[in-house]
mmCIF file of C-alpha atoms and ligand atoms in Angstrom:
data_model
loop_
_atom_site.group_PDB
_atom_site.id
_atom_site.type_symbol
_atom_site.label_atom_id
_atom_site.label_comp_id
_atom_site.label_asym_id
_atom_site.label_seq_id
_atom_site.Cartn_x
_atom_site.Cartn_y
_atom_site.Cartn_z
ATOM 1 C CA UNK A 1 0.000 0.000 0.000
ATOM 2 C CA UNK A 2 1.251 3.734 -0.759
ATOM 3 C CA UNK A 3 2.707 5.875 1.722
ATOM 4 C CA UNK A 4 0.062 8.366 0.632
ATOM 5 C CA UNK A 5 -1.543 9.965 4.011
ATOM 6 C CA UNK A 6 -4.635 8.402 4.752
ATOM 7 C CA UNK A 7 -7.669 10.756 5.413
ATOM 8 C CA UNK A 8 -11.350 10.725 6.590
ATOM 9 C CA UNK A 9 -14.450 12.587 7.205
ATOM 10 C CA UNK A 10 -16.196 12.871 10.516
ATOM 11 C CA UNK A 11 -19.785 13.064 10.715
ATOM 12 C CA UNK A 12 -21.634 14.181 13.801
ATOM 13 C CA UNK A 13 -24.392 15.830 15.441
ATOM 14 C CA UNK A 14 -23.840 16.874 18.761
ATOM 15 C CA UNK A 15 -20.975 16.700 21.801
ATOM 16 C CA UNK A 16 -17.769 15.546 19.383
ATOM 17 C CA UNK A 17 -15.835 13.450 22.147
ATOM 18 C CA UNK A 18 -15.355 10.904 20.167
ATOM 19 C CA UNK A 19 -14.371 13.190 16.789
ATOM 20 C CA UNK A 20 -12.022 15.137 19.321
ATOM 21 C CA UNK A 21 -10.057 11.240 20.404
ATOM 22 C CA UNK A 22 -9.863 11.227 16.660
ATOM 23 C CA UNK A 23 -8.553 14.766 16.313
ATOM 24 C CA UNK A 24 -5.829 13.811 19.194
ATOM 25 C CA UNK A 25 -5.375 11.151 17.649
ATOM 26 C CA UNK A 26 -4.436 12.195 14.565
ATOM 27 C CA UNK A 27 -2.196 14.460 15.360
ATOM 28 C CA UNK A 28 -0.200 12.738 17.398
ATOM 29 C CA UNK A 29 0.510 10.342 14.361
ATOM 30 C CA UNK A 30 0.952 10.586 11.347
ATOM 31 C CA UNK A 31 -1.767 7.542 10.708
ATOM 32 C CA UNK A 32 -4.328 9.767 8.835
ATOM 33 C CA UNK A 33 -5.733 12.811 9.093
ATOM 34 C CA UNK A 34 -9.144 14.390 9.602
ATOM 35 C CA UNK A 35 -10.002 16.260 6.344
ATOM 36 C CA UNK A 36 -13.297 17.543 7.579
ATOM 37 C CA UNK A 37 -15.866 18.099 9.491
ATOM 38 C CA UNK A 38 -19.681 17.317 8.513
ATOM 39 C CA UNK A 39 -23.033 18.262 11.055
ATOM 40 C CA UNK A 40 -26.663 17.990 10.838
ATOM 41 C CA UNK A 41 -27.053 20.748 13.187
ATOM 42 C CA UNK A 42 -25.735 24.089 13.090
ATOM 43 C CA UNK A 43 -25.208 23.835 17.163
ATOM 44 C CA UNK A 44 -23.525 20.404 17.104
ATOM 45 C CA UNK A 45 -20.297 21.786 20.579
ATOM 46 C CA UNK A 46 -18.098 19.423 18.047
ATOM 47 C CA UNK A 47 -18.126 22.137 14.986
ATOM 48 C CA UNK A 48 -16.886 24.487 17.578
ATOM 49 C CA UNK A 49 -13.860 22.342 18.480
ATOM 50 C CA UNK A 50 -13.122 21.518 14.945
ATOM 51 C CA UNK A 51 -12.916 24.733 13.975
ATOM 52 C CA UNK A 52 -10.730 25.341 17.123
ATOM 53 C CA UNK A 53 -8.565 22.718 15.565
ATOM 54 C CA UNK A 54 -8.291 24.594 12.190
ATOM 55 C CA UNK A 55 -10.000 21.590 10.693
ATOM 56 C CA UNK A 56 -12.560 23.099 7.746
ATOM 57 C CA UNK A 57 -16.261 22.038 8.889
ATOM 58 C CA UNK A 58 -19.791 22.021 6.945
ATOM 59 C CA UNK A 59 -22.845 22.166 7.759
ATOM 60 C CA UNK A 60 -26.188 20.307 6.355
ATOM 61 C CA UNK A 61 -29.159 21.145 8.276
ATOM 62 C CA UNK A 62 -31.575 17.796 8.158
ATOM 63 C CA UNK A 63 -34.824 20.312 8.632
ATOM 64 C CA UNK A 64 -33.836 22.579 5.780
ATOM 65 C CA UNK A 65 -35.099 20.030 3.396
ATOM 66 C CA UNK A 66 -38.177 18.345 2.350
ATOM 67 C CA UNK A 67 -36.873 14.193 2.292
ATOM 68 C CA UNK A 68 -34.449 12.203 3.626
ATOM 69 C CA UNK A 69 -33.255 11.793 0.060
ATOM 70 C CA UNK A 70 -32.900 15.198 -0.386
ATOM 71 C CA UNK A 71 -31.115 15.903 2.623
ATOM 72 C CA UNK A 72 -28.715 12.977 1.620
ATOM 73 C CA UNK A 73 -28.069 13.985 -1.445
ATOM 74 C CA UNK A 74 -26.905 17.327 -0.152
ATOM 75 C CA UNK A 75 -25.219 15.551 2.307
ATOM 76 C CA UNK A 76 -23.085 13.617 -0.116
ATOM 77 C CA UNK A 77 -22.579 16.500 -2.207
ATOM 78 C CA UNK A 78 -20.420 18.320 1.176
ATOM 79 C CA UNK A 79 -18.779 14.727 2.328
ATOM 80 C CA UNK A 80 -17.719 14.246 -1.119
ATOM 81 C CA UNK A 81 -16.161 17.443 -0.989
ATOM 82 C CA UNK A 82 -13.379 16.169 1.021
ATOM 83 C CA UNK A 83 -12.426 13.516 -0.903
ATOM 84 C CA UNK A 84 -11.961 11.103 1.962
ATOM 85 C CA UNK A 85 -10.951 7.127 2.536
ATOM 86 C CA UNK A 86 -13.219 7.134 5.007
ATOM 87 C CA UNK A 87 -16.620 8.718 6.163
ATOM 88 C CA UNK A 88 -16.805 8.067 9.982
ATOM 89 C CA UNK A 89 -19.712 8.395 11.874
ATOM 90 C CA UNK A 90 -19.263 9.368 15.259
ATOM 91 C CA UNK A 91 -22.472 10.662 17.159
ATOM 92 C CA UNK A 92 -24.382 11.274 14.106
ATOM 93 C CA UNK A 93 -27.670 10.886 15.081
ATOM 94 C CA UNK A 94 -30.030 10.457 11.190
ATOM 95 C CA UNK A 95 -31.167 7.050 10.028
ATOM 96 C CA UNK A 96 -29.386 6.673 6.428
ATOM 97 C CA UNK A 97 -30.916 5.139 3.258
ATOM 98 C CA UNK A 98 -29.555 2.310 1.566
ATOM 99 C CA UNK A 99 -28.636 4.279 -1.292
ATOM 100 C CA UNK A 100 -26.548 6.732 0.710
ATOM 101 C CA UNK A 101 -25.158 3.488 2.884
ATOM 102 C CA UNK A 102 -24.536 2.143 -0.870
ATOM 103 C CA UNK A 103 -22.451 5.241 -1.983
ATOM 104 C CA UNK A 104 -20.065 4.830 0.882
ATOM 105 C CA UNK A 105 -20.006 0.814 0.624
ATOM 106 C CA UNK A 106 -16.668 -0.993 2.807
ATOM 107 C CA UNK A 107 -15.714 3.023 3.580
ATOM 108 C CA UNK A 108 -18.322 3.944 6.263
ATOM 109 C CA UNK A 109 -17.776 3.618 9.739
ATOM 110 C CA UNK A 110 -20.141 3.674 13.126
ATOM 111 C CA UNK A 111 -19.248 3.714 16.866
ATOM 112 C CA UNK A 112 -22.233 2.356 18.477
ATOM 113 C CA UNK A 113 -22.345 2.558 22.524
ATOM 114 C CA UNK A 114 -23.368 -1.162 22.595
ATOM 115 C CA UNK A 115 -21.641 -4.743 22.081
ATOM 116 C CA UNK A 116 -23.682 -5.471 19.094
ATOM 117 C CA UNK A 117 -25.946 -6.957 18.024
ATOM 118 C CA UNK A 118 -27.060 -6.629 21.698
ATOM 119 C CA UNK A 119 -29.019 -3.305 22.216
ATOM 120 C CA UNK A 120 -29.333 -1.565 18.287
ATOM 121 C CA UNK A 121 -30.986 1.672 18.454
ATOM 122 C CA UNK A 122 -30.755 4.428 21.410
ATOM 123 C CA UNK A 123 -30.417 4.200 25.239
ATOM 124 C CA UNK A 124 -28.274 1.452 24.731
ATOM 125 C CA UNK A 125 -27.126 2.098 29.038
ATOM 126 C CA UNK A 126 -30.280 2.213 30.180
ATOM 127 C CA UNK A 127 -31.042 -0.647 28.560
ATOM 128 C CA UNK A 128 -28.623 -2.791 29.343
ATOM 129 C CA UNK A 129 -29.129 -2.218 32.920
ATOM 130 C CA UNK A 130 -32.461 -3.128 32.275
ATOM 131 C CA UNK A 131 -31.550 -6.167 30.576
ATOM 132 C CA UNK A 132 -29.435 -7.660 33.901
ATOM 133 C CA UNK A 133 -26.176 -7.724 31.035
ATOM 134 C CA UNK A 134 -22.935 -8.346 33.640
ATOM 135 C CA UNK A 135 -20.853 -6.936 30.526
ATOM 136 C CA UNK A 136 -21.486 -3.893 28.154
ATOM 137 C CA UNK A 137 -19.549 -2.307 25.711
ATOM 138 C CA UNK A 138 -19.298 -0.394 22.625
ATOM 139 C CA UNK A 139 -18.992 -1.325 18.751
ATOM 140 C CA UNK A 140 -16.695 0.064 15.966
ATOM 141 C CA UNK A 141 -18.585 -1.594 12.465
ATOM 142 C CA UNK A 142 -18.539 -1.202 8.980
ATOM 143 C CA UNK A 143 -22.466 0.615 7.751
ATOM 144 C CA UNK A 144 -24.809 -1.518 6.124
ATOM 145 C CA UNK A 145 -28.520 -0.673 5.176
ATOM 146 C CA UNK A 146 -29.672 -2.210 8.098
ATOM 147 C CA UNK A 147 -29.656 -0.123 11.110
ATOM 148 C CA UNK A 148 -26.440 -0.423 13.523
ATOM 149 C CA UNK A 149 -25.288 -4.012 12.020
ATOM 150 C CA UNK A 150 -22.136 -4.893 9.919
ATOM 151 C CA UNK A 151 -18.879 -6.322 9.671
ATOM 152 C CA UNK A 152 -16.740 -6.008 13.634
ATOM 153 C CA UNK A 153 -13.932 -3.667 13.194
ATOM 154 C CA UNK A 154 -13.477 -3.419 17.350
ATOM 155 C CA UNK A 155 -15.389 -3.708 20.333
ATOM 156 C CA UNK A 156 -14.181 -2.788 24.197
ATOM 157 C CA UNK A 157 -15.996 -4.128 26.913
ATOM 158 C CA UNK A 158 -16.557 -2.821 30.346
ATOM 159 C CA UNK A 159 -18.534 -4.459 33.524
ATOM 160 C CA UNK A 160 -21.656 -4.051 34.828
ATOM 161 C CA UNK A 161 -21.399 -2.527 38.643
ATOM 162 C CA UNK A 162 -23.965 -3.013 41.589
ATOM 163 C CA UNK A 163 -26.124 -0.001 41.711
ATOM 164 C CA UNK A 164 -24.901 1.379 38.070
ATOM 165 C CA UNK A 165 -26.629 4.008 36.669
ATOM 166 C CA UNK A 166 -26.928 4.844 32.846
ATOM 167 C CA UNK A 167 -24.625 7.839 33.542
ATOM 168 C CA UNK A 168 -22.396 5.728 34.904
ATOM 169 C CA UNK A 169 -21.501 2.994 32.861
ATOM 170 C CA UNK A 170 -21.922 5.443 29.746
ATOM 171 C CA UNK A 171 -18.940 7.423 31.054
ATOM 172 C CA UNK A 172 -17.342 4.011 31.343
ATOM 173 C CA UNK A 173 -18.003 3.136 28.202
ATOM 174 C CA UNK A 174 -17.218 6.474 26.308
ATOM 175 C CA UNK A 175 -13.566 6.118 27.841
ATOM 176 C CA UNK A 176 -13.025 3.236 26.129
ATOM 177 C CA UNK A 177 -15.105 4.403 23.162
ATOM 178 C CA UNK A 178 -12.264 7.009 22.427
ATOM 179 C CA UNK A 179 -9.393 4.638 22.700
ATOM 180 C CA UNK A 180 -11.053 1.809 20.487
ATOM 181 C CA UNK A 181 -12.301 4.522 17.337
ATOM 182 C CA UNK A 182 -8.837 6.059 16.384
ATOM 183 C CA UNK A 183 -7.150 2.793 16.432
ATOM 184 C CA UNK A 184 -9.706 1.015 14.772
ATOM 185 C CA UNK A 185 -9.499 3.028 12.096
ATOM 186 C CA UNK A 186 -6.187 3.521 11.500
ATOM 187 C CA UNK A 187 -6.159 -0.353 11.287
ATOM 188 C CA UNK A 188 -8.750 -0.154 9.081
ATOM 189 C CA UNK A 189 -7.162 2.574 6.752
ATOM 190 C CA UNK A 190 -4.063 0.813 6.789
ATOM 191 C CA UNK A 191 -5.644 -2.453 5.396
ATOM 192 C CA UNK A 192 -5.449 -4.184 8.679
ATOM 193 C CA UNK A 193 -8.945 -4.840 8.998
ATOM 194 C CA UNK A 194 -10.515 -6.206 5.961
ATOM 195 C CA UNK A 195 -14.077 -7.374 5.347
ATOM 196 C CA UNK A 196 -14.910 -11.464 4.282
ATOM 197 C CA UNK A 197 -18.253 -11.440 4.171
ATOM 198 C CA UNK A 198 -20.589 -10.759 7.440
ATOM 199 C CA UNK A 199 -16.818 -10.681 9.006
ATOM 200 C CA UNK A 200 -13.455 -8.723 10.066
ATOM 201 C CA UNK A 201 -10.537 -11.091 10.723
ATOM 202 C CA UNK A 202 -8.808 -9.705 11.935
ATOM 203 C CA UNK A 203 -10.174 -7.889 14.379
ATOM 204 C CA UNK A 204 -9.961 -10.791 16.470
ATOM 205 C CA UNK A 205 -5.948 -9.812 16.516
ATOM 206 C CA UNK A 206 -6.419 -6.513 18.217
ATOM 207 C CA UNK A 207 -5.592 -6.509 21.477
ATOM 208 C CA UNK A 208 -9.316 -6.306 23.984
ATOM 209 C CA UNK A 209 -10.090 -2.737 25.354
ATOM 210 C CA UNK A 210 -11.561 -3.749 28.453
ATOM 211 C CA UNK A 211 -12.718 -2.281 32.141
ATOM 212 C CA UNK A 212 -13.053 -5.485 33.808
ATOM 213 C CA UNK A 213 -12.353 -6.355 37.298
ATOM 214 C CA UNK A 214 -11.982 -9.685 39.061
ATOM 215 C CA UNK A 215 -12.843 -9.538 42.245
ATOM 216 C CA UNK A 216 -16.271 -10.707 43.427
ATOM 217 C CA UNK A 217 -18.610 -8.366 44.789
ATOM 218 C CA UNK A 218 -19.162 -8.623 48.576
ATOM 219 C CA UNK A 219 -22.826 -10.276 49.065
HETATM 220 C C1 GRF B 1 -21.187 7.957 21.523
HETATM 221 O O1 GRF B 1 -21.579 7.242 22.652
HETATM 222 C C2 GRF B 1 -21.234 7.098 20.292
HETATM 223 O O2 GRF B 1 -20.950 5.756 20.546
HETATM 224 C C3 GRF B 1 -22.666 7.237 19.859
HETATM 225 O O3 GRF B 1 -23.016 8.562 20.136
HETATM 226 C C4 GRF B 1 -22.185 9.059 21.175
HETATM 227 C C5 GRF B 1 -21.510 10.278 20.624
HETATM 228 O O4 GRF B 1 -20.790 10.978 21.605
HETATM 229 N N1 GRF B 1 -22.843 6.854 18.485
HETATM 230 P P1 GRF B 1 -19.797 12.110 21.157
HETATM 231 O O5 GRF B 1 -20.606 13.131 20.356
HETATM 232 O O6 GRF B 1 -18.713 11.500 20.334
HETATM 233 O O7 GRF B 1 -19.279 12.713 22.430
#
């Protein structure tokens, strides 16, 4: 593979922790670098920081236009702008079509707060807890056209405490959220971690991101 600097896109819609691990990331290596910066919402804190970072960020407002084609399309028009490896989404919170999951086929990325396929969707903490899970997590995937599902790139896992809360375990989990995305894709970009099929493997040569402890709870 050429030496030629890897790059990608981040797509988000609100906080940016995860874009700003990426950011850090980034340039603390020379791995890839993050070309640009794409929102749904003119508000999204993580626009701020790009722009802090000198890192050139656009905006596509979801409720400026009439369908979710539309919107896409004008979506695609600003990601393709940047002329990117890799469109990652990190916190970007619209359901995509199949024909803008299509476009970006084997280059679109998703960090989902859950160890999938456990717990697609939102309020993957509370749910958990709900669920009695002794382990949660957080998934790094490859976008199909169904929702949250796709080839494993990463996932970290943390444990459940006695008397979590959702606040809790989702700082937990965002910790290791932040380690797992940049390397994952750097592995990724770097032809480390290569789709057969449903699967990645070698994911399975990563080392484990984990907050696990072994001792036993008192009863
Ligand atoms: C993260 O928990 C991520 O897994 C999920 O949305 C959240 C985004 O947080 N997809 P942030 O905007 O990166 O801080």
């Amino acid at each position: 593979m050429s030496k030629r600097v890897r790059s990608i896109v981040v797509l988000i819609s609100g906080r940016g922790s995860n874009l700003a691990a990426l950011v850090d990331y980034a340039q603390n290596s020379p791995d890839f670098v993050v070309a640009g910066v794409v929102s749904n919402r003119a508000d999204a804190p993580g626009l701020a920081f790009a722009s802090s970072q000198g890192i050139p960020t656009e905006v596509v407002d979801h409720a400026l236009f009439g369908s979710r084609e539309a919107f896409e399309h004008a979506l695609a028009g600003v990601v393709d702008l940047f002329k990117s490896d890799a469109v990652v989404l990190a916190g970007f919170m619209r359901i995509l079509t199949p024909s803008f999951v299509n476009r970006y086929a084997g280059r679109l990325i998703n960090i989902h707060p859950s160890l999938l396929p456990a717990f697609p969707g939102l309020n993957t903490h509370e749910r958990a807890l709900e669920a009695g899970v002794r382990v949660h997590g957080a998934t790094v995937h490859l976008v199909t056209a169904q929702l949250d599902h796709g080839p494993i790139l990463d996932q970290a896992v943390v444990q459940v405490h006695e008397n979590d809360t959702p606040e809790a375990l989702a700082r937990r989990v965002l910790e290791l959220e932040h380690r797992m995305l940049p390397r994952a894709v750097s592995a990724f970009l770097h032809g480390k971690l290569k789709a057969k099929g449903e699967r990645v493997p070698g994911a399975l040569r990563l080392p484990l991101l984990t907050a696990l402890s072994t001792t036993v709870a008192p009863e």
